[in-house]
Coordinates of C-alpha atoms in Angstrom, one line a residue:
M1 CA 0.0 0.0 0.0
A2 CA 1.4 3.4 -1.0
R3 CA 2.1 5.6 2.0
E4 CA 4.7 8.2 3.1
K5 CA 7.1 6.7 5.6
L6 CA 9.7 8.6 7.6
I7 CA 12.1 5.9 8.6
S8 CA 15.8 5.9 9.3
A9 CA 18.2 3.5 11.0
K10 CA 17.5 5.3 14.3
T11 CA 13.7 4.7 14.1
K12 CA 13.6 1.0 13.4
N13 CA 12.9 0.1 17.0
R14 CA 10.6 2.9 17.8
P15 CA 6.9 2.6 18.2
R16 CA 4.9 3.2 15.0
L17 CA 2.6 6.1 14.4
M18 CA -0.1 6.0 11.7
L19 CA -0.8 9.6 10.8
L20 CA -3.9 10.5 8.7
G21 CA -3.8 13.9 7.0
A22 CA -0.1 13.7 6.9
R23 CA 0.3 16.6 4.5
G24 CA -2.3 18.9 6.0
Q25 CA -1.8 21.7 8.3
L26 CA -1.8 19.9 11.6
G27 CA -0.6 16.6 10.1
S28 CA 2.5 18.1 8.7
D29 CA 3.5 19.6 12.1
C30 CA 2.6 16.3 13.9
R31 CA 4.8 14.5 11.4
E32 CA 7.8 16.7 12.4
V33 CA 7.1 16.7 16.1
F34 CA 6.4 13.0 16.6
S35 CA 9.2 11.8 14.3
S36 CA 11.7 12.3 17.2
E37 CA 10.0 9.4 19.1
Y38 CA 8.0 7.5 16.5
E39 CA 8.4 5.7 13.2
V40 CA 5.8 7.8 11.3
C41 CA 3.7 6.2 8.6
G42 CA 2.0 9.2 7.0
F43 CA -1.2 8.7 4.9
T44 CA -2.6 11.4 2.6
S45 CA -6.0 11.4 1.0
A46 CA -4.4 9.9 -2.1
D47 CA -3.1 7.0 0.0
L48 CA -6.3 6.3 1.9
N49 CA -9.6 7.8 0.7
L50 CA -11.7 8.3 3.8
L51 CA -14.8 8.4 1.6
H52 CA -14.3 4.6 1.5
P53 CA -14.2 3.7 5.2
E54 CA -14.3 0.0 4.5
K55 CA -10.6 0.2 3.4
I56 CA -9.5 1.8 6.7
G57 CA -9.3 -1.3 8.8
Q58 CA -7.2 -3.1 6.3
A59 CA -4.8 -0.1 6.2
V60 CA -4.5 0.0 10.0
L61 CA -3.8 -3.7 10.2
H62 CA -1.2 -3.5 7.5
C63 CA 0.6 -0.6 9.3
R64 CA 0.2 -2.2 12.7
P65 CA 0.7 1.1 14.7
Q66 CA 0.9 1.6 18.4
L67 CA -0.5 5.1 18.0
I68 CA -3.0 6.5 15.4
I69 CA -3.5 10.3 15.0
N70 CA -6.5 11.2 12.8
A71 CA -5.7 14.8 11.7
A72 CA -7.9 14.3 8.5
A73 CA -11.4 15.6 8.3
H74 CA -14.0 17.2 6.0
T75 CA -13.4 20.7 7.3
R76 CA -14.9 22.8 4.6
V77 CA -17.8 24.0 6.8
D78 CA -20.0 25.4 4.1
A79 CA -19.4 22.5 1.7
C80 CA -20.6 20.1 4.5
E81 CA -24.0 21.7 4.3
H82 CA -24.3 20.5 0.7
E83 CA -22.4 17.3 1.1
P84 CA -23.8 15.7 4.3
E85 CA -23.0 12.2 3.2
S86 CA -19.3 13.0 2.5
A87 CA -19.2 14.7 5.9
R88 CA -20.7 11.6 7.5
L89 CA -18.3 9.2 5.8
I90 CA -15.1 11.2 6.6
N91 CA -16.0 12.7 10.0
V92 CA -18.0 9.8 11.5
E93 CA -17.6 6.5 9.7
A94 CA -13.8 6.9 9.2
P95 CA -13.1 7.6 12.9
A96 CA -15.4 4.7 13.9
C97 CA -13.4 2.3 11.7
L98 CA -10.1 3.6 13.0
A99 CA -11.4 3.1 16.6
L100 CA -12.4 -0.5 15.9
A101 CA -9.0 -1.3 14.3
A102 CA -7.3 0.4 17.2
K103 CA -9.2 -1.7 19.7
E104 CA -8.1 -4.9 17.8
L105 CA -4.5 -3.9 17.8
G106 CA -4.5 -2.4 21.3
A107 CA -3.4 1.0 19.8
L108 CA -4.1 4.5 21.1
L109 CA -6.3 6.6 18.8
V110 CA -6.0 10.4 18.9
Q111 CA -9.0 12.0 17.2
I112 CA -8.9 15.7 16.5
S113 CA -12.2 17.5 17.0
T114 CA -13.5 21.1 16.9
D115 CA -15.1 24.0 18.7
Y116 CA -18.1 23.6 16.3
V117 CA -19.6 20.9 18.6
F118 CA -20.9 23.8 20.7
A119 CA -23.7 26.2 19.8
G120 CA -21.6 29.2 20.4
D121 CA -24.3 31.2 22.0
R122 CA -22.7 31.5 25.5
P123 CA -22.3 35.1 26.6
L124 CA -18.8 36.5 26.2
P125 CA -16.3 36.3 27.8
L126 CA -17.5 32.9 29.1
G127 CA -15.9 29.9 27.4
Y128 CA -16.6 26.2 27.1
R129 CA -15.1 23.4 29.2
E130 CA -14.8 19.8 28.2
D131 CA -17.8 18.9 30.4
D132 CA -20.1 21.6 29.1
P133 CA -23.2 20.6 27.1
V134 CA -22.7 20.4 23.4
G135 CA -25.2 21.6 20.7
P136 CA -23.7 21.9 17.2
V137 CA -25.6 24.2 14.7
S138 CA -24.1 23.0 11.4
V139 CA -23.7 19.8 9.5
Y140 CA -19.9 20.0 10.1
G141 CA -20.3 20.4 13.8
R142 CA -22.9 17.6 14.1
S143 CA -20.6 15.2 12.1
K144 CA -17.6 16.0 14.2
L145 CA -19.6 15.4 17.4
A146 CA -20.9 12.1 16.0
G147 CA -17.2 11.2 15.3
E148 CA -16.3 11.9 18.9
K149 CA -19.1 9.6 20.1
A150 CA -18.1 6.9 17.7
V151 CA -14.5 6.9 19.0
A152 CA -15.5 7.1 22.6
G153 CA -18.0 4.2 22.2
A154 CA -15.8 1.8 20.4
G155 CA -13.9 0.5 23.5
C156 CA -10.4 1.5 22.3
D157 CA -7.9 3.6 24.1
F158 CA -8.5 7.1 22.9
L159 CA -7.9 10.8 23.2
V160 CA -10.4 13.2 21.6
V161 CA -8.8 16.7 21.4
R162 CA -10.9 19.7 20.5
T163 CA -9.2 22.6 19.0
A164 CA -10.1 25.8 17.0
W165 CA -9.0 28.4 14.5
L166 CA -5.9 26.6 13.4
Y167 CA -3.0 28.3 11.4
G168 CA 0.4 27.1 10.6
R169 CA 3.2 26.9 8.1
Y170 CA 1.6 24.2 5.9
G171 CA -1.8 24.0 4.2
H172 CA -4.5 26.6 3.9
N173 CA -5.7 28.9 6.7
F174 CA -7.3 32.3 7.3
L175 CA -3.9 34.1 7.9
K176 CA -2.5 33.0 4.5
T177 CA -5.8 34.0 2.8
I178 CA -5.9 37.5 4.2
L179 CA -2.2 38.0 3.5
R180 CA -2.7 37.0 -0.1
L181 CA -5.7 39.2 -0.6
V182 CA -4.1 42.2 0.9
L183 CA -0.9 41.8 -1.1
S184 CA -2.8 41.3 -4.4
E185 CA -4.7 44.7 -4.0
P186 CA -2.9 46.8 -1.3
R187 CA -5.2 49.8 -1.6
R188 CA -8.5 47.8 -1.5
E189 CA -10.5 48.0 1.7
R190 CA -11.2 44.5 3.1
Q191 CA -14.0 43.7 5.6
V192 CA -13.4 41.1 8.2
V193 CA -16.1 39.9 10.7
A194 CA -15.8 41.4 14.2
D195 CA -18.6 39.5 15.9
Q196 CA -17.2 36.0 15.9
F197 CA -14.7 35.2 18.7
G198 CA -12.4 32.3 19.2
C199 CA -8.9 31.0 20.1
L200 CA -6.4 31.4 17.3
T201 CA -4.2 28.3 17.6
W202 CA -0.8 27.5 16.1
S203 CA -0.8 23.9 14.7
W204 CA 2.9 23.4 15.7
R205 CA 2.0 24.3 19.3
L206 CA -0.9 21.9 19.2
A207 CA 1.3 19.1 17.9
Q208 CA 3.6 19.6 20.9
Q209 CA 0.6 19.5 23.2
L210 CA -0.6 16.2 21.6
L211 CA 2.8 14.6 22.1
S212 CA 2.8 15.7 25.8
L213 CA -0.6 14.0 26.3
V214 CA 0.5 10.8 24.6
R215 CA 3.7 10.8 26.7
A216 CA 1.7 11.2 29.9
G217 CA -0.6 8.3 29.1
K218 CA -3.7 10.5 29.2
R219 CA -7.1 9.3 27.9
G220 CA -10.5 10.9 27.2
L221 CA -11.6 14.4 26.1
Y222 CA -9.4 17.5 26.2
H223 CA -9.5 21.0 24.8
A224 CA -6.2 22.4 23.4
V225 CA -6.3 25.9 22.1
A226 CA -4.2 29.0 22.5
E227 CA -4.8 31.0 25.6
G228 CA -7.0 34.2 25.2
S229 CA -9.5 35.1 22.5
A230 CA -10.1 37.5 19.7
S231 CA -12.4 38.3 16.8
W232 CA -11.4 37.5 13.2
Y233 CA -11.0 41.2 12.7
E234 CA -8.6 41.6 15.6
V235 CA -6.6 38.5 14.4
A236 CA -6.3 39.9 10.8
C237 CA -5.1 43.3 12.0
T238 CA -2.7 41.9 14.5
F239 CA -1.2 39.4 12.0
L240 CA -0.7 42.0 9.2
D241 CA 0.8 44.5 11.6
M242 CA 3.3 41.8 12.8
M243 CA 4.0 41.0 9.1
E244 CA 4.7 44.7 8.5
V245 CA 2.2 44.7 5.7
E246 CA 0.1 47.8 5.1
H247 CA -3.6 47.1 5.0
R248 CA -7.1 48.6 5.0
I249 CA -8.9 46.1 7.2
V250 CA -12.3 47.3 8.5
P251 CA -14.7 45.5 10.8
C252 CA -18.1 44.1 9.7
L253 CA -20.9 41.9 11.1
S254 CA -21.5 38.3 10.2
A255 CA -25.0 39.2 9.0
Q256 CA -23.4 41.2 6.2
Y257 CA -21.9 38.1 4.7
P258 CA -24.4 35.2 5.1
T259 CA -23.0 31.7 4.6
P260 CA -24.6 28.3 4.1
A261 CA -23.4 27.1 7.5
R262 CA -24.1 29.0 10.7
R263 CA -20.9 29.8 12.6
P264 CA -20.7 29.9 16.4
E265 CA -20.4 33.5 17.6
N266 CA -18.5 32.4 20.7
S267 CA -16.0 29.6 20.0
L268 CA -13.9 30.1 23.2
L269 CA -12.6 26.8 24.4
L270 CA -11.1 26.5 27.9
N271 CA -8.1 24.3 28.5
H272 CA -9.6 23.1 31.7
R273 CA -8.3 19.5 31.8
L274 CA -4.8 20.4 30.6
E275 CA -4.5 22.9 33.4
H276 CA -6.0 20.5 36.0
D277 CA -3.5 17.8 34.9
G278 CA -0.5 20.2 34.9
L279 CA 0.1 19.6 31.2
L280 CA -0.8 22.9 29.7
L281 CA 1.7 23.9 27.0
M282 CA -0.5 26.3 25.1
L283 CA 0.6 29.9 25.1
P284 CA -1.3 33.3 24.7
W285 CA -2.3 33.6 21.0
R286 CA -0.4 36.8 20.4
R287 CA 2.8 35.4 21.8
D288 CA 2.6 32.3 19.5
L289 CA 1.6 34.4 16.5
K290 CA 4.7 36.6 17.0
L291 CA 6.9 33.6 17.1
F292 CA 5.2 32.1 14.1
V293 CA 5.8 35.3 12.1
A294 CA 9.4 35.6 13.2
R295 CA 10.0 32.1 12.0
N296 CA 8.0 32.2 8.7
R297 CA 7.6 35.8 7.5
E298 CA 9.7 35.6 4.4
R299 CA 8.3 32.2 3.5
L300 CA 4.7 33.5 4.0
L301 CA 5.3 36.6 1.8
A302 CA 6.9 34.6 -0.9
E303 CA 4.0 32.1 -0.9
A304 CA 1.3 34.8 -0.9
S305 CA 3.0 36.7 -3.7
S306 CA 3.2 33.6 -5.9
F307 CA -0.5 33.4 -6.5

């Protein structure tokens, strides 16, 4: 079976990690972070199509991992409204198949989930803990919640980690999009919603947090997001200012730009269990963003200018 394998002489006796979504935003960072301790078998959508969950068990048994990280999902929120069957197969059936295979092998399954499992109607600045009632308002959110339940009910060792508003060096994200738009037409005024609030989270930091949870032998449900919160408008302005890119970003309301899927107005997740367990590695979002820009500014500018 075709798959991307990161193997060297030093990794032959290491435990094996099966990583789904290996070339995506979080998957790419997990591949780098976990390769120091694991033999990483990375699977992309070309290697393993999650629209065909019946093939997943065979792939897991062929790989025979001790750890599985599912960083793959149908994450195009608006598309999920029109493609509920694809969302079900990728976000529900695929994790369920992974969980059953993990149980058979005695492997640990790490399932990545989302802030969209909550309704997002809690008054600001209150956030959501792991034990707060869920209530998704979109097909995407409902499918991810169903995926959580499928994993938790399969009887395998598992970690479900909810995160939000991811950005990173790899893949597509809001920061890269707004940078490309501003650079393409510097004088054009751009509107960004100022009434949706969440936790901007660096995928590299999240990968480090996932490794710490695995090392500590933790199980169950965790939230893992950057500390603090902001609106998309505040995020856009802060990022472009750090990038030293002139811009004309102005705030607007979500109602001015209706979308097929309803977005939570309040996506604030609280890292309650991480704090309780003394494992919190997540930093304030501005601090992480500053470090991300310092490491990647030239690369981001070159990438944005190439479109």
